[in-house]
Amino acid sequence: MSALFDAIATGAHTALSPTNLIYCFGGVTLGTLIGILPGLGPIATISMLLPVTFYLPPETALITLAGIYYGAQYGGSTTAVLVNMPGESSSVVTCLDGYAMARQGKAGPALSIAAIASFFAGCVATLVIASFAPVLANFALEFGPAEYFALMLLGLVAAVVLASGSLVNAFAMIFLGLLFGTVGTDLNTGVERFTFGIPKLVDGVDFVTMSMGIFAISEIVVNLESVQERTILKEKIGRLLPSAEDFKRSIWPIVRGTGLGSMLGILPGGGAVLSSFASYAVEKRIAKEPGRFGKGAIEGVAGPEAANNAGAQTSFIPLLTLGIPSNPVMALMIGAMMIQGITPGPQIMTAKPDLFWGVIVSMWAGNLMLVILNLPMIGIWIQLLKVPYRLLYPTILLLCVIGVYSVNNATFDLVILSVFGVMGYVFVKIGCEPAPLLLGFILGPLLEEYFRRALIMSHGDLSVFVRNPISGTIIAMAAVLLLIVVLPSIRKKREEAFQE
Amino acid sequence: MLKRTAVVFGALLMLTASNAVAWSQTKYPEHPIKMIVPFPPGGGADVLARMVGQKLNERWGQPVVVENKPGNAGIIGANEVGRSKPDGYTLLMAASGAVVANNIDRLAPVALVTTPPYMLAVHESLPVKTVAEFVEYLKKNPKAVNFASSGVGSASHLAAELFMGLSKTQMTHVPYKGIGQGVNDLISNKVSVMFGPPQALLPQVAAGRIKILGVTSKERYPLFAEIPPVAESVPGFEAVGWYGILAAAGTPDDIVKQLSDATNAAIQDPTVKERMNALGATPRPGTPADFRAFLKQDTAKWAELLSKVEATK
């Protein structure tokens, strides 16, 4: 234990130096801003800033870039709550209940609870990294393709729970998401699927582009149709801070979300996005009145917000302890280290303790800055609702276009954005919810990848999925969950619950 | 008054004179240069582009703007440079995979930057110490050993195919999305073999999770002189990656020459050299003609191998 304190002291020495504190502050502020702006995500921002870090010492560079990443998780919820547009892919879930709360005049409490949940999760996750990073990294290594497949399957079944409307619609949207996920080059054979000979589709459809189109663009179009809703939002802003009742409802979802996020964040691929979806599904499943979800349940904001922030933070574990990136942002971090002449790998912790512990301690400092930065800002963000839509919407549209373009520097992505914008509008009109579609889109390709890889390794033996204790257990859980959802008697009860 | 007029007149004269020089031999570069990296930021090509770009900027005083245009294993970005105006203001920092038979004619090789070797790594539990022992082990256990690659047709896949073909052995191919994922499963022994870049593999050797059996260069590589080449046990085996700068076909020879000279100087700069070493590479200066010959040989070799692999499927 004293070794841990020594290590944290080493880290504090690095992280709390004036220069690093200033860069950390700069990082989290920039992160918050790009989180708020729809479309412009941490990937685009970090890649634009990568050349600048060339001129900074390695610790400072990583502290800044890390700050941008978890800062974006804080900011992403703001636009999700206020205008139903996810600023970040991991805040897609926050739209569901956060926006519903905002329409009831409870945008203030929704934003506050999101910031508080993120802060709590950030602190716990930092502690988790500091004390268990090496152990957890080895745990993640135990996960082979069969285990990942089982986990993704469970996630996909849970996606049905996400929908608050018709079950048939939810299934349809998941399958549509799976279909979109197949666009691109097949990993195992190199054959192109559904690319129609368009070179830009060879790498598949980009998640940012898709979610921007379906959420942001369609939201603008839908709102332009109805004049009434605009006035409702203008009048009611309500209180800023959550009530005692809100806190009581949120405590356990925050704790559970933090736990889920910390676990899922370590695993490559899923990370923050999956953990926020998972947290929402869990909260809805164990809630006494699941019918409140999707209609402004504060638990549906608190849990996922805690989960995505915890997940964002623990996704640093494989990077810092094994030198292996668990998501594209971490791959950029590796690039940042290599620019500095540092080879990421298991030796980082012992060879560069200043860097390792410095980054960890800076995460805690950064989280503190973020909550201080965000809570007083809520009053200002709420004023955004007063901005006339004729100014707000063109601005958002412009930002979406810039954000989407900046991912690949490709104009073709804007065409895709428009296509999904139209699609999102149609979905709203026919009463289909987009969240299950996005989850299907994220999980589908992973599901296929791990399924086929497990079979290659087992030489075609299907029993590998159930023989293995971890994957066997998860698949059993998925099967039980599926039964609960589709059994007719229970389904009837489920629909009754929504009637309330 | 007269004095002042004289000064102004003199200054005007000087301006005209310098203008005359500029007109007579259109100076290159006279505005910023764009260097397209056809891969996502943070990878080897990106890091090299930024290092070389900075040196070109110091030399010419014109900024070199690095732009990432990832997609289709680098082909999208390479094609874009192929379609650009052949004036030397749009360059490509390519790597193995981005330049293929389809676009090679639309590109003008400028300078090879480096040809880093790959390494043959196996999980530490595999009971072999040398490439010869490994070949023997594979012959006793045909198809039982899995190897990881960063995708179908990637350098890590083709190196393994070439190895199997020359050593007459068989392994099972497990493709991944990128080197990182493959290394992840290699260190946890989900797969036992991988041909990969040194900077991804060596840290895991230090941690005692994997061992390196050989380098893929024809001869010992100066940076890793203690590691024997695979070719010592499997004659004829050579599978190096490459990074190099290309421009659009039709770029004037004198501009290509200037770019080539500047690149050669940049990669031999001590700080650049040191950072390249950290990436597991040493500079490989040469003329545009050398690069053209290298590319021709390299693309032909892999195209032949690929068609063989596809024929056996």
Coordinates of N, CA, C and O in Angstrom, one line a residue, chain A residues 271-376:
Chain A
G271 N -15.5 -0.3 -25.0 CA -15.2 0.9 -24.3 C -16.4 1.7 -23.8 O -17.4 1.2 -23.4
A272 N -16.2 3.0 -23.9 CA -17.2 3.9 -23.3 C -18.6 3.8 -23.9 O -19.6 3.9 -23.2
V273 N -18.7 3.6 -25.3 CA -20.0 3.6 -25.9 C -20.8 2.4 -25.4 O -21.9 2.6 -25.0
L274 N -20.2 1.2 -25.4 CA -20.9 0.0 -24.9 C -21.3 0.2 -23.5 O -22.4 -0.2 -23.1
S275 N -20.4 0.8 -22.6 CA -20.8 0.8 -21.2 C -21.9 1.7 -20.9 O -22.7 1.4 -20.1
S276 N -22.1 2.8 -21.7 CA -23.3 3.7 -21.5 C -24.6 2.9 -21.9 O -25.6 3.0 -21.2
F277 N -24.5 2.2 -23.0 CA -25.7 1.5 -23.4 C -26.0 0.4 -22.3 O -27.2 0.2 -22.0
A278 N -25.0 -0.3 -21.9 CA -25.2 -1.4 -20.9 C -25.8 -0.8 -19.6 O -26.7 -1.4 -19.1
S279 N -25.3 0.3 -19.2 CA -25.8 0.9 -17.9 C -27.2 1.2 -18.1 O -28.0 1.0 -17.2
Y280 N -27.6 1.8 -19.2 CA -29.0 2.2 -19.4 C -29.9 0.9 -19.4 O -31.0 0.9 -18.7
A281 N -29.4 -0.1 -20.1 CA -30.2 -1.3 -20.1 C -30.4 -1.9 -18.7 O -31.5 -2.3 -18.3
V282 N -29.3 -1.9 -17.9 CA -29.4 -2.4 -16.6 C -30.4 -1.6 -15.7 O -31.3 -2.2 -15.1
E283 N -30.3 -0.3 -15.8 CA -31.1 0.5 -14.9 C -32.6 0.3 -15.3 O -33.5 0.3 -14.4
K284 N -32.8 0.2 -16.6 CA -34.2 0.1 -17.0 C -34.8 -1.3 -16.6 O -35.9 -1.4 -16.2
R285 N -33.9 -2.3 -16.7 CA -34.4 -3.7 -16.3 C -34.7 -3.8 -14.8 O -35.6 -4.4 -14.4
I286 N -33.9 -3.2 -14.0 CA -34.1 -3.4 -12.5 C -35.0 -2.3 -11.9 O -35.3 -2.3 -10.7
A287 N -35.4 -1.3 -12.7 CA -36.2 -0.2 -12.2 C -37.6 -0.8 -11.8 O -38.1 -1.7 -12.4
K288 N -38.2 -0.1 -10.7 CA -39.5 -0.5 -10.3 C -40.6 -0.1 -11.3 O -41.5 -0.8 -11.6
E289 N -40.4 1.0 -11.9 CA -41.3 1.5 -13.0 C -40.5 1.7 -14.3 O -40.2 2.9 -14.6
P290 N -40.3 0.7 -15.0 CA -39.5 0.8 -16.3 C -40.2 1.8 -17.2 O -39.5 2.3 -18.1
G291 N -41.5 2.0 -17.1 CA -42.2 2.8 -18.0 C -41.7 4.3 -18.0 O -41.9 5.0 -18.9
R292 N -41.1 4.7 -16.9 CA -40.6 6.1 -16.8 C -39.5 6.3 -17.7 O -39.2 7.5 -18.1
F293 N -38.7 5.2 -18.1 CA -37.6 5.4 -18.9 C -38.0 5.9 -20.3 O -38.9 5.4 -20.9
G294 N -37.2 6.8 -20.9 CA -37.5 7.3 -22.2 C -38.4 8.5 -22.0 O -38.7 9.2 -23.0
K295 N -38.9 8.7 -20.8 CA -39.8 9.9 -20.6 C -39.3 10.8 -19.5 O -40.0 11.6 -18.9
G296 N -38.0 10.8 -19.3 CA -37.4 11.7 -18.4 C -37.0 11.1 -17.1 O -37.1 11.8 -16.0
A297 N -36.5 9.9 -17.0 CA -36.1 9.3 -15.8 C -34.6 9.7 -15.5 O -33.8 9.5 -16.4
I298 N -34.4 10.3 -14.4 CA -33.1 10.8 -14.1 C -32.0 9.7 -14.0 O -30.9 9.8 -14.3
E299 N -32.5 8.5 -13.6 CA -31.6 7.3 -13.5 C -31.0 7.0 -14.9 O -29.9 6.6 -15.0
G300 N -31.8 7.3 -16.0 CA -31.4 7.0 -17.3 C -30.3 8.0 -17.8 O -29.7 7.8 -18.8
V301 N -30.1 9.1 -17.0 CA -29.0 10.0 -17.3 C -27.8 9.7 -16.4 O -26.7 9.6 -16.9
A302 N -28.1 9.5 -15.1 CA -27.0 9.3 -14.2 C -26.2 8.1 -14.4 O -25.0 8.2 -14.5
G303 N -26.8 6.9 -14.6 CA -26.1 5.7 -14.8 C -25.2 5.7 -16.1 O -24.0 5.6 -15.9
P304 N -25.8 6.0 -17.3 CA -24.9 6.0 -18.5 C -23.8 7.0 -18.4 O -22.7 6.8 -18.9
E305 N -24.1 8.2 -17.8 CA -23.1 9.3 -17.8 C -21.9 8.8 -16.9 O -20.7 9.0 -17.2
A306 N -22.2 8.1 -15.8 CA -21.2 7.6 -14.9 C -20.4 6.5 -15.7 O -19.2 6.5 -15.7
A307 N -21.1 5.7 -16.4 CA -20.5 4.6 -17.1 C -19.6 5.0 -18.2 O -18.5 4.5 -18.3
N308 N -20.0 6.0 -19.0 CA -19.1 6.4 -20.1 C -17.9 7.1 -19.6 O -16.8 6.9 -20.2
N309 N -18.0 7.8 -18.5 CA -16.8 8.5 -18.0 C -15.8 7.5 -17.4 O -14.6 7.5 -17.6
A310 N -16.4 6.5 -16.6 CA -15.5 5.5 -16.1 C -14.9 4.7 -17.2 O -13.7 4.4 -17.1
G311 N -15.7 4.3 -18.2 CA -15.1 3.5 -19.3 C -14.0 4.3 -20.1 O -13.0 3.7 -20.4
A312 N -14.2 5.6 -20.3 CA -13.2 6.4 -21.0 C -11.9 6.3 -20.2 O -10.8 6.3 -20.8
Q313 N -12.0 6.4 -18.9 CA -10.8 6.4 -18.1 C -10.1 5.1 -18.0 O -8.9 5.0 -18.2
T314 N -10.9 4.0 -17.8 CA -10.2 2.7 -17.6 C -9.7 2.2 -19.0 O -8.9 1.3 -19.0
S315 N -10.2 2.8 -20.1 CA -9.6 2.3 -21.4 C -8.2 2.7 -21.5 O -7.5 2.2 -22.5
F316 N -7.6 3.5 -20.6 CA -6.2 3.8 -20.6 C -5.4 2.6 -20.0 O -4.2 2.5 -20.2
I317 N -6.1 1.7 -19.3 CA -5.3 0.6 -18.7 C -4.5 -0.3 -19.7 O -3.3 -0.4 -19.5
P318 N -5.2 -0.8 -20.7 CA -4.4 -1.6 -21.7 C -3.3 -0.8 -22.3 O -2.2 -1.3 -22.6
L319 N -3.5 0.5 -22.5 CA -2.5 1.3 -23.2 C -1.3 1.5 -22.2 O -0.2 1.3 -22.6
L320 N -1.6 1.8 -21.0 CA -0.5 2.1 -20.1 C 0.2 0.9 -19.6 O 1.4 1.0 -19.2
T321 N -0.5 -0.2 -19.5 CA 0.2 -1.4 -18.9 C 0.7 -2.4 -19.9 O 1.6 -3.1 -19.7
L322 N 0.0 -2.4 -21.1 CA 0.4 -3.4 -22.1 C 0.9 -2.7 -23.4 O 1.5 -3.4 -24.2
G323 N 0.6 -1.5 -23.5 CA 1.0 -0.8 -24.8 C 0.1 -1.1 -25.9 O 0.4 -1.0 -27.1
I324 N -1.1 -1.6 -25.6 CA -2.1 -2.0 -26.6 C -3.3 -1.0 -26.6 O -3.9 -0.8 -25.5
P325 N -3.7 -0.4 -27.7 CA -4.8 0.5 -27.8 C -6.1 -0.2 -27.7 O -6.3 -1.2 -28.4
S326 N -7.1 0.2 -26.9 CA -8.4 -0.5 -26.8 C -9.4 0.2 -27.7 O -10.5 -0.3 -27.9
N327 N -9.1 1.4 -28.2 CA -10.0 2.1 -29.2 C -9.2 3.1 -30.0 O -8.0 3.3 -29.8
P328 N -9.8 3.7 -31.0 CA -9.1 4.6 -31.9 C -8.4 5.7 -31.2 O -7.3 6.2 -31.6
V329 N -9.0 6.3 -30.1 CA -8.4 7.4 -29.4 C -7.1 6.9 -28.8 O -6.0 7.6 -28.8
M330 N -7.1 5.7 -28.2 CA -5.9 5.2 -27.6 C -4.8 4.9 -28.7 O -3.6 5.0 -28.4
A331 N -5.2 4.5 -29.9 CA -4.3 4.3 -30.9 C -3.5 5.6 -31.2 O -2.3 5.7 -31.5
L332 N -4.3 6.7 -31.2 CA -3.7 8.1 -31.4 C -2.7 8.4 -30.2 O -1.7 9.0 -30.5
M333 N -3.0 8.0 -29.0 CA -2.1 8.2 -27.9 C -0.8 7.5 -28.2 O 0.3 8.0 -27.8
I334 N -0.9 6.3 -28.7 CA 0.3 5.5 -29.0 C 1.1 6.3 -30.0 O 2.4 6.4 -29.9
G335 N 0.4 6.9 -31.0 CA 1.1 7.7 -32.0 C 1.8 8.9 -31.3 O 3.0 9.2 -31.6
A336 N 1.1 9.5 -30.3 CA 1.7 10.6 -29.6 C 3.0 10.2 -28.9 O 4.0 10.9 -28.9
M337 N 2.9 9.0 -28.3 CA 4.1 8.5 -27.6 C 5.2 8.3 -28.6 O 6.4 8.6 -28.3
M338 N 4.9 7.7 -29.7 CA 5.9 7.4 -30.7 C 6.6 8.6 -31.3 O 7.8 8.6 -31.5
I339 N 5.8 9.7 -31.5 CA 6.3 10.9 -31.9 C 7.4 11.4 -30.9 O 8.4 12.0 -31.3
Q340 N 7.1 11.1 -29.7 CA 8.1 11.5 -28.6 C 9.3 10.6 -28.5 O 10.2 10.8 -27.7
G341 N 9.2 9.5 -29.3 CA 10.3 8.5 -29.2 C 10.1 7.5 -28.0 O 11.1 6.8 -27.6
I342 N 8.9 7.4 -27.5 CA 8.7 6.5 -26.4 C 7.9 5.3 -27.0 O 6.9 5.5 -27.7
T343 N 8.4 4.1 -26.8 CA 7.7 2.9 -27.3 C 6.8 2.4 -26.3 O 7.2 2.0 -25.2
P344 N 5.5 2.5 -26.6 CA 4.5 2.0 -25.5 C 4.6 0.5 -25.3 O 4.9 -0.2 -26.3
G345 N 4.5 0.1 -24.1 CA 4.6 -1.4 -23.8 C 4.5 -1.6 -22.4 O 4.4 -0.6 -21.6
P346 N 4.7 -2.8 -22.0 CA 4.6 -3.2 -20.5 C 5.7 -2.5 -19.7 O 5.6 -2.4 -18.5
Q347 N 6.8 -2.1 -20.4 CA 7.9 -1.5 -19.6 C 7.7 -0.1 -19.2 O 8.4 0.4 -18.4
I348 N 6.6 0.6 -19.7 CA 6.4 2.0 -19.5 C 6.3 2.2 -18.0 O 6.8 3.2 -17.4
M349 N 5.6 1.4 -17.2 CA 5.3 1.6 -15.8 C 6.6 1.6 -15.0 O 6.7 2.4 -14.1
T350 N 7.5 0.8 -15.3 CA 8.8 0.7 -14.6 C 9.8 1.7 -15.1 O 10.5 2.3 -14.4
A351 N 9.8 1.8 -16.5 CA 10.9 2.6 -17.1 C 10.5 4.1 -17.0 O 11.4 4.9 -17.0
K352 N 9.2 4.4 -17.1 CA 8.8 5.8 -17.1 C 7.8 6.1 -16.0 O 6.6 6.5 -16.3
P353 N 8.1 5.8 -14.7 CA 7.1 6.0 -13.7 C 6.5 7.4 -13.6 O 5.3 7.6 -13.3
D354 N 7.4 8.4 -14.0 CA 6.9 9.8 -14.0 C 5.7 10.0 -14.9 O 4.7 10.6 -14.6
L355 N 5.9 9.4 -16.1 CA 4.9 9.5 -17.2 C 3.6 8.7 -16.7 O 2.5 9.2 -16.7
F356 N 3.8 7.5 -16.3 CA 2.7 6.6 -16.0 C 1.8 7.2 -14.8 O 0.6 7.4 -15.0
W357 N 2.5 7.5 -13.7 CA 1.8 8.0 -12.6 C 1.3 9.4 -12.8 O 0.3 9.9 -12.3
G358 N 2.1 10.2 -13.5 CA 1.8 11.6 -13.8 C 0.5 11.6 -14.6 O -0.4 12.4 -14.2
V359 N 0.3 10.8 -15.6 CA -1.0 10.8 -16.3 C -2.1 10.4 -15.4 O -3.2 11.0 -15.5
I360 N -1.9 9.4 -14.6 CA -3.0 8.9 -13.7 C -3.4 10.0 -12.7 O -4.6 10.3 -12.6
V361 N -2.4 10.7 -12.1 CA -2.8 11.7 -11.1 C -3.5 12.9 -11.8 O -4.4 13.5 -11.3
S362 N -3.0 13.2 -13.1 CA -3.6 14.3 -13.8 C -5.0 14.0 -14.1 O -5.8 14.9 -14.2
M363 N -5.4 12.7 -14.2 CA -6.8 12.4 -14.5 C -7.7 12.9 -13.4 O -8.8 13.4 -13.6
W364 N -7.2 12.7 -12.1 CA -8.0 13.1 -11.0 C -8.1 14.6 -11.0 O -9.2 15.2 -10.8
A365 N -6.9 15.3 -11.2 CA -6.9 16.7 -11.2 C -7.9 17.2 -12.3 O -8.6 18.2 -12.1
G366 N -7.8 16.6 -13.4 CA -8.6 17.0 -14.6 C -10.1 16.8 -14.3 O -10.9 17.7 -14.6
N367 N -10.5 15.7 -13.6 CA -11.9 15.5 -13.2 C -12.4 16.6 -12.3 O -13.5 17.1 -12.4
L368 N -11.5 17.0 -11.4 CA -11.9 18.0 -10.4 C -12.1 19.3 -11.2 O -13.1 20.0 -11.0
M369 N -11.2 19.6 -12.1 CA -11.3 20.9 -12.9 C -12.6 20.8 -13.7 O -13.3 21.8 -13.8
L370 N -12.9 19.6 -14.2 CA -14.1 19.5 -15.1 C -15.4 19.8 -14.3 O -16.3 20.5 -14.8
V371 N -15.5 19.3 -13.1 CA -16.7 19.5 -12.4 C -16.9 20.9 -12.0 O -17.9 21.5 -12.0
I372 N -15.7 21.6 -11.6 CA -15.7 23.0 -11.3 C -16.1 23.8 -12.5 O -16.8 24.8 -12.4
L373 N -15.6 23.4 -13.6 CA -15.8 24.1 -14.9 C -17.2 24.0 -15.3 O -17.9 24.9 -15.8
N374 N -17.8 22.7 -15.1 CA -19.1 22.4 -15.7 C -20.3 22.9 -14.9 O -21.3 23.4 -15.4
L375 N -20.2 22.7 -13.6 CA -21.4 23.1 -12.8 C -21.8 24.5 -12.9 O -23.0 24.8 -13.2
P376 N -20.9 25.5 -12.8 CA -21.3 26.9 -13.0 C -21.7 27.2 -14.4 O -22.5 28.1 -14.6

